[in-house]
PDB file of C-alpha atoms in Angstrom:
ATOM      1  CA  MET A   1       0.000   0.000   0.000  1.00  0.00           C
ATOM      2  CA  LYS A   2       1.315   3.470  -0.844  1.00  0.00           C
ATOM      3  CA  VAL A   3       2.306   5.843   1.969  1.00  0.00           C
ATOM      4  CA  LYS A   4      -0.420   8.327   1.043  1.00  0.00           C
ATOM      5  CA  SER A   5      -3.028   5.571   1.230  1.00  0.00           C
ATOM      6  CA  LEU A   6      -1.790   4.658   4.675  1.00  0.00           C
ATOM      7  CA  LEU A   7      -1.965   8.295   5.711  1.00  0.00           C
ATOM      8  CA  VAL A   8      -5.546   8.589   4.531  1.00  0.00           C
ATOM      9  CA  ALA A   9      -6.361   5.478   6.574  1.00  0.00           C
ATOM     10  CA  ALA A  10      -4.595   7.023   9.542  1.00  0.00           C
ATOM     11  CA  LEU A  11      -6.673  10.184   9.134  1.00  0.00           C
ATOM     12  CA  ALA A  12      -9.845   8.126   9.294  1.00  0.00           C
ATOM     13  CA  ALA A  13      -8.581   6.264  12.357  1.00  0.00           C
ATOM     14  CA  LEU A  14      -7.698   9.484  14.137  1.00  0.00           C
ATOM     15  CA  SER A  15     -11.142  10.895  13.404  1.00  0.00           C
ATOM     16  CA  MET A  16     -12.818   7.799  14.819  1.00  0.00           C
ATOM     17  CA  SER A  17     -10.657   7.771  17.936  1.00  0.00           C
ATOM     18  CA  ALA A  18     -11.158  11.441  18.819  1.00  0.00           C
ATOM     19  CA  SER A  19     -11.212  11.795  22.593  1.00  0.00           C
ATOM     20  CA  ALA A  20     -13.421  13.867  24.871  1.00  0.00           C
ATOM     21  CA  VAL A  21     -10.252  14.945  26.713  1.00  0.00           C
ATOM     22  CA  VAL A  22      -9.217  18.443  25.596  1.00  0.00           C
ATOM     23  CA  LEU A  23      -5.494  19.170  25.721  1.00  0.00           C
ATOM     24  CA  GLU A  24      -5.690  22.967  25.985  1.00  0.00           C
ATOM     25  CA  THR A  25      -1.945  23.575  25.599  1.00  0.00           C
ATOM     26  CA  GLU A  26      -1.566  21.473  22.431  1.00  0.00           C
ATOM     27  CA  LYS A  27      -2.546  23.731  19.512  1.00  0.00           C
ATOM     28  CA  VAL A  28      -2.419  23.969  15.743  1.00  0.00           C
ATOM     29  CA  VAL A  29      -2.047  27.661  14.920  1.00  0.00           C
ATOM     30  CA  ILE A  30      -1.970  30.001  11.912  1.00  0.00           C
ATOM     31  CA  ASP A  31      -0.777  33.552  12.472  1.00  0.00           C
ATOM     32  CA  GLU A  32      -2.426  36.528  10.754  1.00  0.00           C
ATOM     33  CA  VAL A  33      -2.189  36.219   6.976  1.00  0.00           C
ATOM     34  CA  ASN A  34      -1.655  39.214   4.667  1.00  0.00           C
ATOM     35  CA  ALA A  35      -2.578  38.877   1.000  1.00  0.00           C
ATOM     36  CA  LYS A  36      -3.780  40.717  -2.098  1.00  0.00           C
ATOM     37  CA  VAL A  37      -6.856  39.901  -4.137  1.00  0.00           C
ATOM     38  CA  GLY A  38      -6.111  37.101  -6.598  1.00  0.00           C
ATOM     39  CA  GLU A  39      -2.663  36.419  -5.118  1.00  0.00           C
ATOM     40  CA  LYS A  40      -1.620  32.895  -4.095  1.00  0.00           C
ATOM     41  CA  VAL A  41      -0.174  33.052  -0.572  1.00  0.00           C
ATOM     42  CA  GLU A  42       1.682  30.254   1.188  1.00  0.00           C
ATOM     43  CA  VAL A  43       0.645  30.081   4.844  1.00  0.00           C
ATOM     44  CA  PRO A  44       2.752  28.441   7.603  1.00  0.00           C
ATOM     45  CA  VAL A  45       0.922  26.160  10.045  1.00  0.00           C
ATOM     46  CA  ARG A  46       2.460  25.941  13.520  1.00  0.00           C
ATOM     47  CA  PHE A  47       2.211  23.037  15.972  1.00  0.00           C
ATOM     48  CA  GLU A  48       2.388  24.405  19.527  1.00  0.00           C
ATOM     49  CA  THR A  49       3.093  21.326  21.655  1.00  0.00           C
ATOM     50  CA  THR A  50       4.346  20.623  25.147  1.00  0.00           C
ATOM     51  CA  THR A  51       4.198  16.827  24.708  1.00  0.00           C
ATOM     52  CA  GLU A  52       5.761  14.545  22.096  1.00  0.00           C
ATOM     53  CA  PHE A  53       3.154  13.095  19.723  1.00  0.00           C
ATOM     54  CA  SER A  54       3.341  10.602  16.891  1.00  0.00           C
ATOM     55  CA  ALA A  55       0.348  11.991  14.978  1.00  0.00           C
ATOM     56  CA  VAL A  56      -1.949  14.992  14.661  1.00  0.00           C
ATOM     57  CA  GLN A  57      -5.118  15.692  12.742  1.00  0.00           C
ATOM     58  CA  ALA A  58      -6.500  19.171  12.037  1.00  0.00           C
ATOM     59  CA  PHE A  59      -9.056  20.802   9.735  1.00  0.00           C
ATOM     60  CA  ILE A  60      -8.604  24.367   8.465  1.00  0.00           C
ATOM     61  CA  ALA A  61     -11.982  25.993   7.741  1.00  0.00           C
ATOM     62  CA  LEU A  62     -11.544  28.873   5.289  1.00  0.00           C
ATOM     63  CA  PRO A  63     -13.968  31.820   5.132  1.00  0.00           C
ATOM     64  CA  GLU A  64     -16.181  32.536   2.129  1.00  0.00           C
ATOM     65  CA  GLY A  65     -14.190  34.170  -0.648  1.00  0.00           C
ATOM     66  CA  VAL A  66     -10.949  32.414   0.287  1.00  0.00           C
ATOM     67  CA  VAL A  67     -10.076  29.060  -1.310  1.00  0.00           C
ATOM     68  CA  ALA A  68      -7.299  26.492  -1.075  1.00  0.00           C
ATOM     69  CA  GLU A  69      -4.670  26.366  -3.824  1.00  0.00           C
ATOM     70  CA  THR A  70      -1.992  23.784  -4.605  1.00  0.00           C
ATOM     71  CA  MET A  71       1.782  24.355  -4.489  1.00  0.00           C
ATOM     72  CA  TYR A  72       4.307  22.781  -6.834  1.00  0.00           C
ATOM     73  CA  ASN A  73       6.807  20.521  -5.065  1.00  0.00           C
ATOM     74  CA  GLU A  74       9.989  20.424  -7.147  1.00  0.00           C
ATOM     75  CA  ASP A  75      11.335  17.386  -5.289  1.00  0.00           C
ATOM     76  CA  LEU A  76       8.216  15.315  -5.962  1.00  0.00           C
ATOM     77  CA  GLU A  77       7.512  17.046  -9.301  1.00  0.00           C
ATOM     78  CA  GLU A  78       3.819  17.330  -8.478  1.00  0.00           C
ATOM     79  CA  ASP A  79       1.307  19.728  -6.968  1.00  0.00           C
ATOM     80  CA  GLU A  80       0.567  19.464  -3.259  1.00  0.00           C
ATOM     81  CA  LEU A  81      -2.219  20.857  -1.094  1.00  0.00           C
ATOM     82  CA  VAL A  82      -0.042  20.748   2.029  1.00  0.00           C
ATOM     83  CA  THR A  83       3.758  20.785   2.108  1.00  0.00           C
ATOM     84  CA  LYS A  84       5.857  19.544   5.023  1.00  0.00           C
ATOM     85  CA  LEU A  85       8.497  22.083   6.030  1.00  0.00           C
ATOM     86  CA  ALA A  86      12.075  21.045   6.732  1.00  0.00           C
ATOM     87  CA  ASN A  87      12.265  21.015  10.507  1.00  0.00           C
ATOM     88  CA  SER A  88      14.334  19.138  13.094  1.00  0.00           C
ATOM     89  CA  ARG A  89      11.163  18.487  15.114  1.00  0.00           C
ATOM     90  CA  TRP A  90      10.025  15.887  12.580  1.00  0.00           C
ATOM     91  CA  ASN A  91      11.057  12.267  12.881  1.00  0.00           C
ATOM     92  CA  ALA A  92      12.310  10.840   9.574  1.00  0.00           C
ATOM     93  CA  SER A  93       9.314   8.468   9.464  1.00  0.00           C
ATOM     94  CA  HIS A  94       6.732  11.267   9.639  1.00  0.00           C
ATOM     95  CA  ASP A  95       4.768  12.252   6.574  1.00  0.00           C
ATOM     96  CA  ILE A  96       1.758  14.421   5.767  1.00  0.00           C
ATOM     97  CA  SER A  97      -1.426  13.751   3.849  1.00  0.00           C
ATOM     98  CA  SER A  98      -4.224  16.180   3.088  1.00  0.00           C
ATOM     99  CA  SER A  99      -7.695  16.572   1.639  1.00  0.00           C
ATOM    100  CA  TYR A 100      -9.895  19.451   0.499  1.00  0.00           C
ATOM    101  CA  ASN A 101     -13.670  19.557   0.888  1.00  0.00           C
ATOM    102  CA  ALA A 102     -14.967  22.201  -1.535  1.00  0.00           C
ATOM    103  CA  THR A 103     -18.462  22.042  -0.032  1.00  0.00           C
ATOM    104  CA  THR A 104     -17.297  23.052   3.438  1.00  0.00           C
ATOM    105  CA  ASN A 105     -14.200  24.896   2.121  1.00  0.00           C
ATOM    106  CA  THR A 106     -12.043  22.951   4.550  1.00  0.00           C
ATOM    107  CA  ILE A 107      -8.485  21.630   4.300  1.00  0.00           C
ATOM    108  CA  GLY A 108      -7.857  18.411   6.225  1.00  0.00           C
ATOM    109  CA  ILE A 109      -4.329  17.622   7.434  1.00  0.00           C
ATOM    110  CA  VAL A 110      -2.887  14.526   9.069  1.00  0.00           C
ATOM    111  CA  ALA A 111       0.755  14.218  10.080  1.00  0.00           C
ATOM    112  CA  VAL A 112       1.662  10.747  11.266  1.00  0.00           C
ATOM    113  CA  SER A 113       4.599   8.424  11.793  1.00  0.00           C
ATOM    114  CA  LEU A 114       3.905   4.979  10.371  1.00  0.00           C
ATOM    115  CA  LYS A 115       6.498   3.685  12.859  1.00  0.00           C
ATOM    116  CA  ASN A 116       4.870   5.454  15.817  1.00  0.00           C
ATOM    117  CA  LYS A 117       7.857   7.773  16.289  1.00  0.00           C
ATOM    118  CA  MET A 118       7.369  11.091  18.076  1.00  0.00           C
ATOM    119  CA  PHE A 119       8.044  14.580  16.811  1.00  0.00           C
ATOM    120  CA  LYS A 120       9.701  16.993  19.239  1.00  0.00           C
ATOM    121  CA  VAL A 121       7.926  19.695  21.246  1.00  0.00           C
ATOM    122  CA  GLY A 122       8.050  23.319  20.103  1.00  0.00           C
ATOM    123  CA  THR A 123       6.047  26.164  18.572  1.00  0.00           C
ATOM    124  CA  ASP A 124       7.475  26.600  15.064  1.00  0.00           C
ATOM    125  CA  ALA A 125       5.845  25.982  11.688  1.00  0.00           C
ATOM    126  CA  MET A 126       5.717  22.344  10.603  1.00  0.00           C
ATOM    127  CA  CYS A 127       3.896  22.604   7.271  1.00  0.00           C
ATOM    128  CA  LYS A 128       2.255  25.134   4.968  1.00  0.00           C
ATOM    129  CA  VAL A 129      -0.916  25.502   2.927  1.00  0.00           C
ATOM    130  CA  CYS A 130      -1.689  27.877   0.069  1.00  0.00           C
ATOM    131  CA  ILE A 131      -4.751  30.133  -0.262  1.00  0.00           C
ATOM    132  CA  LYS A 132      -6.195  32.760  -2.603  1.00  0.00           C
ATOM    133  CA  ALA A 133      -8.804  35.440  -1.866  1.00  0.00           C
ATOM    134  CA  SER A 134     -11.295  36.878  -4.352  1.00  0.00           C
ATOM    135  CA  ALA A 135     -12.232  40.062  -2.454  1.00  0.00           C
ATOM    136  CA  ALA A 136     -10.602  42.645  -0.230  1.00  0.00           C
ATOM    137  CA  GLY A 137     -11.356  42.776   3.490  1.00  0.00           C
ATOM    138  CA  THR A 138     -10.574  41.048   6.763  1.00  0.00           C
ATOM    139  CA  PHE A 139     -11.781  37.468   7.048  1.00  0.00           C
ATOM    140  CA  LYS A 140     -11.629  34.920   9.836  1.00  0.00           C
ATOM    141  CA  GLY A 141     -10.571  31.308   9.445  1.00  0.00           C
ATOM    142  CA  LYS A 142     -10.728  28.545  12.017  1.00  0.00           C
ATOM    143  CA  ILE A 143      -8.686  25.453  12.870  1.00  0.00           C
ATOM    144  CA  GLN A 144     -10.975  22.789  14.293  1.00  0.00           C
ATOM    145  CA  ASN A 145     -11.344  19.074  15.016  1.00  0.00           C
ATOM    146  CA  VAL A 146      -7.734  18.876  16.183  1.00  0.00           C
ATOM    147  CA  HIS A 147      -6.705  15.507  17.593  1.00  0.00           C
ATOM    148  CA  TRP A 148      -3.326  14.410  18.964  1.00  0.00           C
ATOM    149  CA  SER A 149      -2.092  10.830  19.356  1.00  0.00           C
ATOM    150  CA  THR A 150       0.838   9.322  21.247  1.00  0.00           C
ATOM    151  CA  ALA A 151       0.270   5.953  19.540  1.00  0.00           C
ATOM    152  CA  SER A 152      -0.211   4.210  22.881  1.00  0.00           C
ATOM    153  CA  VAL A 153      -2.423   1.139  22.701  1.00  0.00           C
ATOM    154  CA  ASP A 154      -4.736   2.320  25.476  1.00  0.00           C
ATOM    155  CA  GLY A 155      -4.957   5.863  24.087  1.00  0.00           C
ATOM    156  CA  SER A 156      -3.414   7.394  27.201  1.00  0.00           C
ATOM    157  CA  GLY A 157      -2.021  10.813  26.420  1.00  0.00           C
ATOM    158  CA  ASP A 158      -4.293  11.225  23.409  1.00  0.00           C
ATOM    159  CA  GLY A 159      -6.744  14.090  23.249  1.00  0.00           C
ATOM    160  CA  ASP A 160      -8.360  16.897  21.299  1.00  0.00           C
ATOM    161  CA  GLY A 161      -6.683  20.257  20.814  1.00  0.00           C
ATOM    162  CA  PRO A 162      -8.675  23.494  21.210  1.00  0.00           C
ATOM    163  CA  GLU A 163     -10.150  25.368  18.255  1.00  0.00           C
ATOM    164  CA  THR A 164      -8.105  28.374  17.184  1.00  0.00           C
ATOM    165  CA  GLU A 165      -8.957  31.282  14.865  1.00  0.00           C
ATOM    166  CA  PHE A 166      -6.852  33.419  12.537  1.00  0.00           C
ATOM    167  CA  ASN A 167      -7.352  36.565  10.451  1.00  0.00           C
ATOM    168  CA  ILE A 168      -6.803  36.861   6.707  1.00  0.00           C
ATOM    169  CA  VAL A 169      -6.270  40.512   5.763  1.00  0.00           C
ATOM    170  CA  VAL A 170      -6.739  40.991   2.019  1.00  0.00           C
ATOM    171  CA  ALA A 171      -5.833  44.206   0.194  1.00  0.00           C
ATOM    172  CA  ALA A 172      -6.980  45.177  -3.295  1.00  0.00           C
ATOM    173  CA  SER A 173      -4.363  44.295  -5.894  1.00  0.00           C
ATOM    174  CA  ALA A 174      -2.731  46.879  -8.166  1.00  0.00           C
ATOM    175  CA  VAL A 175      -4.336  45.134 -11.149  1.00  0.00           C
ATOM    176  CA  ASN A 176      -7.766  45.641  -9.622  1.00  0.00           C
ATOM    177  CA  ASP A 177      -6.912  49.276  -8.899  1.00  0.00           C
ATOM    178  CA  ILE A 178      -6.060  49.807 -12.562  1.00  0.00           C
ATOM    179  CA  THR A 179      -9.237  48.083 -13.713  1.00  0.00           C
ATOM    180  CA  ALA A 180     -11.381  50.016 -11.280  1.00  0.00           C
ATOM    181  CA  ALA A 181      -9.740  53.368 -11.898  1.00  0.00           C
ATOM    182  CA  ASP A 182     -12.061  55.970 -13.366  1.00  0.00           C
ATOM    183  CA  ALA A 183     -11.614  54.546 -16.749  1.00  0.00           C
ATOM    184  CA  ALA A 184     -10.840  56.978 -19.203  1.00  0.00           C
ATOM    185  CA  LYS A 185      -8.397  55.068 -21.381  1.00  0.00           C
ATOM    186  CA  THR A 186      -5.415  53.349 -19.780  1.00  0.00           C
ATOM    187  CA  TYR A 187      -2.190  54.231 -21.555  1.00  0.00           C
ATOM    188  CA  LYS A 188       1.595  54.085 -21.200  1.00  0.00           C
ATOM    189  CA  VAL A 189       3.984  56.998 -20.826  1.00  0.00           C
ATOM    190  CA  ILE A 190       7.770  57.227 -20.597  1.00  0.00           C
ATOM    191  CA  GLU A 191       9.254  59.579 -18.007  1.00  0.00           C
ATOM    192  CA  ASN A 192      13.000  59.848 -17.427  1.00  0.00           C
ATOM    193  CA  GLY A 193      13.484  56.554 -19.234  1.00  0.00           C
ATOM    194  CA  GLN A 194      10.905  54.734 -17.076  1.00  0.00           C
ATOM    195  CA  ILE A 195       7.644  53.264 -18.370  1.00  0.00           C
ATOM    196  CA  TYR A 196       4.480  54.072 -16.402  1.00  0.00           C
ATOM    197  CA  ILE A 197       0.828  53.129 -16.843  1.00  0.00           C
ATOM    198  CA  ILE A 198      -1.711  55.926 -16.473  1.00  0.00           C
ATOM    199  CA  ALA A 199      -5.247  54.899 -15.512  1.00  0.00           C
ATOM    200  CA  GLY A 200      -7.639  57.705 -14.728  1.00  0.00           C
ATOM    201  CA  ASP A 201      -5.838  59.939 -12.224  1.00  0.00           C
ATOM    202  CA  LYS A 202      -3.470  57.177 -11.049  1.00  0.00           C
ATOM    203  CA  LYS A 203       0.031  56.213 -12.170  1.00  0.00           C
ATOM    204  CA  PHE A 204       1.472  52.692 -11.897  1.00  0.00           C
ATOM    205  CA  ASN A 205       4.915  51.252 -12.622  1.00  0.00           C
ATOM    206  CA  VAL A 206       5.312  48.184 -14.863  1.00  0.00           C
ATOM    207  CA  MET A 207       5.119  45.922 -11.791  1.00  0.00           C
ATOM    208  CA  GLY A 208       1.622  47.235 -11.030  1.00  0.00           C
ATOM    209  CA  ALA A 209       2.525  49.299  -7.964  1.00  0.00           C
ATOM    210  CA  GLU A 210       0.973  52.727  -7.701  1.00  0.00           C
ATOM    211  CA  VAL A 211       3.396  55.640  -8.008  1.00  0.00           C
ATOM    212  CA  LYS A 212       2.490  58.702  -5.966  1.00  0.00           C
TER     213      LYS A 212
END
């Protein structure tokens, strides 16, 4: 059986074994995200742990107007929904699998060691996801259904992590500014050897940034 198939099975097992015990100090966290409309942004996901675990499950619920995007992994030569970051906290046997539910706009993540090895405690980013927003504004995402496992047969030490929220602050892109500018014609000018785009009463450089 392929590793990814095993990880999907592990995700299902973790979901079924979710405990009523809440481990308040064991969190999956995303810090505030800054983006522009239509821009793909890679977002670090931090594991804040005080105990060594062999596996974790988490679901990232994205707000309306923000969707998951894939990232190209040059090593694997394929697109990925979630990418494991190089980090000394991982055990060599750990891997990550993921899923995306378009109906609920939710990214599912499971990190697990197929040899029941533990990853070290810490607070740094362990993986990343990629998102894209279609409108400007401040939106709130949520990390939910977090479950931690120590791989013990009796489930001792296992438990659910608390829900955490994060903000996604989206600014209008320069392209949108040009499109929305009071559209008399958009045209190019050359000033002091530099090319600028004039749109209405605004001036932009060739990279799309407004020039005051």
